[in-house]
Coordinates of C-alpha atoms and ligand atoms in Angstrom, one line a residue:
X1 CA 20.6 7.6 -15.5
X2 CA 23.4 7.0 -13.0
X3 CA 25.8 4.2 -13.6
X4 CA 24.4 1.8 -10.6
X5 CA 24.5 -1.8 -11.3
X6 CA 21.3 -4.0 -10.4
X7 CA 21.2 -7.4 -7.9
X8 CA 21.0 -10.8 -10.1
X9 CA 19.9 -13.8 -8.4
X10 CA 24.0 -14.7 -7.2
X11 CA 24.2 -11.4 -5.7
X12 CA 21.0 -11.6 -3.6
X13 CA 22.1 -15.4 -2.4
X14 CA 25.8 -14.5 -1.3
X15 CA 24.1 -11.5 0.6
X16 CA 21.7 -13.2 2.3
X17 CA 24.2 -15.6 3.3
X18 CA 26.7 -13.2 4.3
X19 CA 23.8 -11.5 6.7
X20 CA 22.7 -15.2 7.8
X21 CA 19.3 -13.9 6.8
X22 CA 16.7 -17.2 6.0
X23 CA 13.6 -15.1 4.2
X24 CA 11.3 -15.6 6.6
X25 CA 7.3 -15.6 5.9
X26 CA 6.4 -13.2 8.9
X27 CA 8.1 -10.6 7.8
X28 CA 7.1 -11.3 3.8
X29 CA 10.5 -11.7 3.0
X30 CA 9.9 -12.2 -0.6
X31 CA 13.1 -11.1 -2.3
X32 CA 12.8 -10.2 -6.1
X33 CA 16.0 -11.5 -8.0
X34 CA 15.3 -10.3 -11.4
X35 CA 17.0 -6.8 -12.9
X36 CA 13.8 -6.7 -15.4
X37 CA 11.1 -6.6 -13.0
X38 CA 12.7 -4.2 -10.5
X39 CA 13.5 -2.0 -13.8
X40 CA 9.4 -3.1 -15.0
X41 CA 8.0 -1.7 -11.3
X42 CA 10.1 1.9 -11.9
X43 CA 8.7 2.2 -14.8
X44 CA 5.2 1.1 -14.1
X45 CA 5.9 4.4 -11.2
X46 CA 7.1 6.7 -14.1
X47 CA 10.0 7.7 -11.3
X48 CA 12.4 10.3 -12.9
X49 CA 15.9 12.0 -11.0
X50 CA 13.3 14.5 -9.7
X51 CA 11.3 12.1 -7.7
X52 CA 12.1 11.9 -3.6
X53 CA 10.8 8.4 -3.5
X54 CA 9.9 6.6 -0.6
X55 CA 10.3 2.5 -0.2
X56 CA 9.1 0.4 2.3
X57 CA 10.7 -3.2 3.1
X58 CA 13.9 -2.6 1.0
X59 CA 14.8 -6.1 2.1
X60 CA 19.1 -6.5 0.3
X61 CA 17.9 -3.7 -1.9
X62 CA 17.4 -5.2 -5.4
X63 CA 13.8 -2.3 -6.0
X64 CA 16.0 -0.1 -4.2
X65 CA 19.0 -0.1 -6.7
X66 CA 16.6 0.7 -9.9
X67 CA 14.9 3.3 -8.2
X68 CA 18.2 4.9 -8.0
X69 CA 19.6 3.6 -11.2
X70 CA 16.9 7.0 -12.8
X71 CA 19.0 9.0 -10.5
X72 CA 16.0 9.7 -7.6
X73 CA 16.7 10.1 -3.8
X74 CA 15.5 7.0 -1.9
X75 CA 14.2 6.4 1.8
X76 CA 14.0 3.4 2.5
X77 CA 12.4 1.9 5.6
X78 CA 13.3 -1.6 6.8
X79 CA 12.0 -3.4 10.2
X80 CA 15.1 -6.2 9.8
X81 CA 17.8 -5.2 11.1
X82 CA 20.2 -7.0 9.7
X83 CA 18.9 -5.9 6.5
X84 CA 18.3 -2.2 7.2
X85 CA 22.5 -2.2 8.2
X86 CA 23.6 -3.9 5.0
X87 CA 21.4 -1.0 2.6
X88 CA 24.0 1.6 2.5
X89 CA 26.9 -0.6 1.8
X90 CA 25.6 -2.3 -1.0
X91 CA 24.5 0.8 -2.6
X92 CA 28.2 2.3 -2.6
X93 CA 29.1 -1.1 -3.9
X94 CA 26.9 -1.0 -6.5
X95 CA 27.5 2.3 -7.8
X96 CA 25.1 4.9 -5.9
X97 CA 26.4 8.1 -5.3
X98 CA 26.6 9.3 -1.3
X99 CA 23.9 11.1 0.1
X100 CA 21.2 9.5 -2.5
X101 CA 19.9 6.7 0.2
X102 CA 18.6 7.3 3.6
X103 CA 18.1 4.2 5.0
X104 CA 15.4 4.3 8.2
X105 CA 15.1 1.1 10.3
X106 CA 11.6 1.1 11.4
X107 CA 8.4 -0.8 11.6
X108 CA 6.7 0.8 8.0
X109 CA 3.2 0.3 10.1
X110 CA 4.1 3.1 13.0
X111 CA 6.5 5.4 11.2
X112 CA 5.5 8.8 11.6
X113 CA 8.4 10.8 10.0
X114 CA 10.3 10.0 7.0
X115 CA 13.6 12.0 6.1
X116 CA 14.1 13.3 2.5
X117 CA 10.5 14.5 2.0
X118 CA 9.2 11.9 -0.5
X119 CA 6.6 12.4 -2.5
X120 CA 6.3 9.1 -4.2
X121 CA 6.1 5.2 -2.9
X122 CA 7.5 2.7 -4.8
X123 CA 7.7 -0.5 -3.0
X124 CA 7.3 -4.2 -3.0
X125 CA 5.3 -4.8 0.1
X126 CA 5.5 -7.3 3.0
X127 CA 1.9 -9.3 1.9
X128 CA 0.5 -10.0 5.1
X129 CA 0.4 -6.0 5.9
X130 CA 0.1 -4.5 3.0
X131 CA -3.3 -3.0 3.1
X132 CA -3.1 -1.4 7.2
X133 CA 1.0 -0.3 5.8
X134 CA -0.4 1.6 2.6
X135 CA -3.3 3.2 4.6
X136 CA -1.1 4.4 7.2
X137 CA 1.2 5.8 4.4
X138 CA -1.8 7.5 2.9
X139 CA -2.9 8.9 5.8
X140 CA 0.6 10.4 7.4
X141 CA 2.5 11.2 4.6
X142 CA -0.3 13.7 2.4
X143 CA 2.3 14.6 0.3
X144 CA 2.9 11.1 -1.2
X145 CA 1.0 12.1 -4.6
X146 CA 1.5 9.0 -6.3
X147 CA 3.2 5.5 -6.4
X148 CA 3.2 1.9 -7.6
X149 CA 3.3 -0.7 -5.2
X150 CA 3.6 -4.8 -5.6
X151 CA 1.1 -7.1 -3.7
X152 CA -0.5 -9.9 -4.0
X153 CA -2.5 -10.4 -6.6
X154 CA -6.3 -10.7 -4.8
X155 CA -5.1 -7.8 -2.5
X156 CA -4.8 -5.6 -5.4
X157 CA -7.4 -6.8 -7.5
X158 CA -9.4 -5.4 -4.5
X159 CA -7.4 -2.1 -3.7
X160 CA -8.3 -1.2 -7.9
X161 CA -12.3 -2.2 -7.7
X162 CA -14.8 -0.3 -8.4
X163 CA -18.7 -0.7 -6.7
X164 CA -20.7 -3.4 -8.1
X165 CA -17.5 -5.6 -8.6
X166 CA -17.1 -8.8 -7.1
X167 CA -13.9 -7.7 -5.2
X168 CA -15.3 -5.1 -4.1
X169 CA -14.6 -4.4 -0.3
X170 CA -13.6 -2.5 2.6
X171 CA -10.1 -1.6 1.9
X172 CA -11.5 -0.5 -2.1
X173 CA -13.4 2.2 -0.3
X174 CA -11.0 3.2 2.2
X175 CA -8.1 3.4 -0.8
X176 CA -10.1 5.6 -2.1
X177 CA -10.9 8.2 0.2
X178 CA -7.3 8.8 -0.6
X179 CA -7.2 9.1 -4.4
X180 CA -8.0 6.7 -7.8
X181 CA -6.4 3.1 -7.9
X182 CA -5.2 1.1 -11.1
X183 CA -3.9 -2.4 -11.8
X184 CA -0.7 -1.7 -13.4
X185 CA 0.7 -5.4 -14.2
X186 CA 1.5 -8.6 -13.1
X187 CA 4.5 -10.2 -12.0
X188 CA 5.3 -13.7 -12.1
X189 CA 6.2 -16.0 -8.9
X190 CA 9.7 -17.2 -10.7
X191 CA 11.5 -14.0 -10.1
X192 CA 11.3 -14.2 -6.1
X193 CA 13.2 -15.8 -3.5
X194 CA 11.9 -17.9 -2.1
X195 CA 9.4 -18.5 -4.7
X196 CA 5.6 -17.2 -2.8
X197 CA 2.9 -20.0 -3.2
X198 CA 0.5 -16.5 -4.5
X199 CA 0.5 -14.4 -7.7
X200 CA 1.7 -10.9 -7.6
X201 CA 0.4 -7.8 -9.6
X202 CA 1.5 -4.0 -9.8
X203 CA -1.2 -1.2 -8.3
X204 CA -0.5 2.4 -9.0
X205 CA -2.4 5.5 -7.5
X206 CA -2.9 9.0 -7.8
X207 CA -3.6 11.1 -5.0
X208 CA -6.7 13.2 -5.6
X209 CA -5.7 17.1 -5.4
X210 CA -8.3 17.7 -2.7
X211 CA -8.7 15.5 0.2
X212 CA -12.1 14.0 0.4
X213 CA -12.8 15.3 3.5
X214 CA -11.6 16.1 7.0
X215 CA -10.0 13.3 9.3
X216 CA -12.6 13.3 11.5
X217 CA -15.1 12.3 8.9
X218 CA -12.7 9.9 7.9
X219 CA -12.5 8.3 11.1
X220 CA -16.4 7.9 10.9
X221 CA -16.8 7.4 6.8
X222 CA -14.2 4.0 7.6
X223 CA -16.0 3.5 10.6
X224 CA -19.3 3.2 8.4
X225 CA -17.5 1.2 5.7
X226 CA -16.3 -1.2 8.2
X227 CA -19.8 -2.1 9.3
X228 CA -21.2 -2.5 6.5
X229 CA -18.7 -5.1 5.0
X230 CA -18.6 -6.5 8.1
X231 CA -21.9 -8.0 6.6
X232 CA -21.9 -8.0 3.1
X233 CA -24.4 -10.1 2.6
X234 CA -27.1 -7.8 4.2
X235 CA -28.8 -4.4 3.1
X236 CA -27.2 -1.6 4.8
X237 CA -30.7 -1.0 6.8
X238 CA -29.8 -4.5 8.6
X239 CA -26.3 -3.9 8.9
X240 CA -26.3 -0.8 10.2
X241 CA -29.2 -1.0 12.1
X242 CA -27.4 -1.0 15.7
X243 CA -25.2 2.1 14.5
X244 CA -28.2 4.2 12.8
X245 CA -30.6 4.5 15.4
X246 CA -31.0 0.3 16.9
X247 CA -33.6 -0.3 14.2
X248 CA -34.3 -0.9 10.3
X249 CA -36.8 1.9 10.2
X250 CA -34.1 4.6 11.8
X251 CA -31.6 3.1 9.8
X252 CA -33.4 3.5 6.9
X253 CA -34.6 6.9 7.4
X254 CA -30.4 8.1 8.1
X255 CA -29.8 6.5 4.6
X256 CA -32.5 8.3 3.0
X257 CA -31.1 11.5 4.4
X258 CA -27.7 10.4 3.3
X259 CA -29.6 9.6 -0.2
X260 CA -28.6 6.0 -0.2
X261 CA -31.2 3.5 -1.0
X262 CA -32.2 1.6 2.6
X263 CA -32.4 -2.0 0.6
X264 CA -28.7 -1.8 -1.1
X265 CA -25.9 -3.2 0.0
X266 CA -22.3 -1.5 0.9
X267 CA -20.5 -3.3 -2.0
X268 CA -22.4 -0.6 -4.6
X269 CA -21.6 2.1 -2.6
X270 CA -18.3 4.5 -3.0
X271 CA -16.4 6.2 -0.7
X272 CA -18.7 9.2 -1.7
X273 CA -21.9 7.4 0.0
X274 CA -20.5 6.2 3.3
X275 CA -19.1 9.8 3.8
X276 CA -22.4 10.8 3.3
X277 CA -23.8 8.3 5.7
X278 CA -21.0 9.3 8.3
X279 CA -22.0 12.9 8.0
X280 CA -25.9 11.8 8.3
X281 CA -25.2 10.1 11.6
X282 CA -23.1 12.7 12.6
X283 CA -26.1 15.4 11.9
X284 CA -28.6 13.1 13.6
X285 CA -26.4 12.8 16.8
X286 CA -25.3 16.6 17.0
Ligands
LIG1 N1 12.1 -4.8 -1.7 C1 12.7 -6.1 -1.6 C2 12.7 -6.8 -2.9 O1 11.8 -6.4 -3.7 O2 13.4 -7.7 -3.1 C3 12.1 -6.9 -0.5 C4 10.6 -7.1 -0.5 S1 10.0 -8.2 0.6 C5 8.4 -8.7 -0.2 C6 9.3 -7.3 2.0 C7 10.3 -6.5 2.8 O3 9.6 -5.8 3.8 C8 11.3 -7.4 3.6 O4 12.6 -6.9 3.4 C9 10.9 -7.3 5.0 O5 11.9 -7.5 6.0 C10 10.3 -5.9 5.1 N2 9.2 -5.7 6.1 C11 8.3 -6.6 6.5 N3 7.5 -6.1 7.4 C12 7.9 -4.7 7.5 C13 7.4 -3.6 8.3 N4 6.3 -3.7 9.1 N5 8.0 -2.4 8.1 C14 9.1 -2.3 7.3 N6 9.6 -3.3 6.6 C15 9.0 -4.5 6.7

């Protein structure tokens, strides 16, 4: 462990105010102002001085510091700019040694290249994208082979369900195309600033060691898994009727071919299935 001292609540005010930064609620600007939960997330991550870890929405950098703190390289991307500029100042300040901290100031949702390699996320994300941000992380960056990240609580109730749950949804299947999901904690609402009207919880993952597939059956496994939660009410030989073959009975003959039952409904199904339906429809059309 390096010597860096963490943000307390005193430290995140009187930077905010230097920066004129008011958090603001389109950006998620949620700012965690407790050293324990910060230190609770890196070790929920398992992050050791041989991790290149990468973080989205560093915000004034309290995550950030513990990360370092076990001696690991950080990227750190940040769309606010006035936030993104600050990063590398208060890391010397707080004890970081140079050359640890590569800040990137970048909207997390297009960013195509990250310095530094990582190979692990840790992050607390912005709520209102965290599901397309960790996607598009999952898909560009391959070798991201694990990470713990902080959401809000229904989001990753749903990124860590299995079929047949309740919860169950599009963005559990999609996840995991990618690898296996956990819930790895809560977190309370009194440790931000400003204090979120949600409950926040802690989802780790591990990538799988072979890729499920290629990324054209990818494209069309989501593409399936989109229709049929588009409906979830229905069996997929309704709701994907107009995609496999305009009827019922073509639908239904696809999914026997896939080896899904025609009468169940895409919250039993897992990842598995819809790539076999993908490739079915695929087959039927080639
Ligand atoms: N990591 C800090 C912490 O724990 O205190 C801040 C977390 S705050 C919930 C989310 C951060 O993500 C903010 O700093 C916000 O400016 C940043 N952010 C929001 N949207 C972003 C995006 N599309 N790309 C990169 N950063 C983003």
């Amino acid at each position: 462990m390096t010597s860096v001292r963490l943000l307390g609540a005193s430290d995140i005010r009187r930077l905010a105010a230097e920066l004129d930064v008011t958090p603001t609620k389109k950006l998620g600007q949620n700012f965690v102002v407790d050293a324990n939960t910060v230190r609770k997330i890196v070790h929920a991550a398992r992050v050791t001085d041989a991790d290149r870890v990468v973080e989205i929405g560093p915000g004034l950098g309290s995550l950030t510091l513990a990360i370092l703190e076990t001696g690991a390289s950080v990227t750190a991307i940040e769309i606010d700019a006035r936030l993104a500029s600050r990063l590398g100042q208060t890391a010397r300040e707080q004890g970081v040694p140079d050359g640890r901290l590569a800040v990137v100031e970048h909207d997390a949702m297009t960013v195509a290249e990250l310095p530094g390699d990582p190979d692990v996320l840790v992050a607390n994300l912005p709520y209102n994208v965290s599901v397309p941000v960790l996607l598009h992380f999952m898909e560009t960056f391959p070798r991201l082979s694990r990470g713990v990240v902080m959401v809000q609580a229904e989001v990753g109730e749903r990124l860590a369900a299995a079929p047949g749950s309740k919860v169950y949804g599009a963005p559990s299947a999609k996840a995991a195309w990618y690898g296996s999901w956990r819930l790895a904690g809560t977190v309370s609402r009194q440790v931000f600033w400003p204090v979120p009207n949600v409950d926040s919880v802690l989802v780790g993952f591990e990538r799988a060691d072979e890729p499920l597939g290629s990324e054209e059956e990818r494209i069309a496994t989501f593409h399936i898994i989109d229709l049929a939660f588009q409906q979830r009410r229905k069996m997929l030989r309704q709701a994907l009727s107009r995609e496999l073959g305009g009827s019922a009975a073509s639908a239904s003959a696809v999914l026997e071919r896939a080896g899904v039952e025609p009468t169940a409904r895409g919250e039993s199904l897992d990842v598995a299935a819809f790539r076999r339906i993908a490739l079915a429809v695929a087959d039927q059309a080639g």
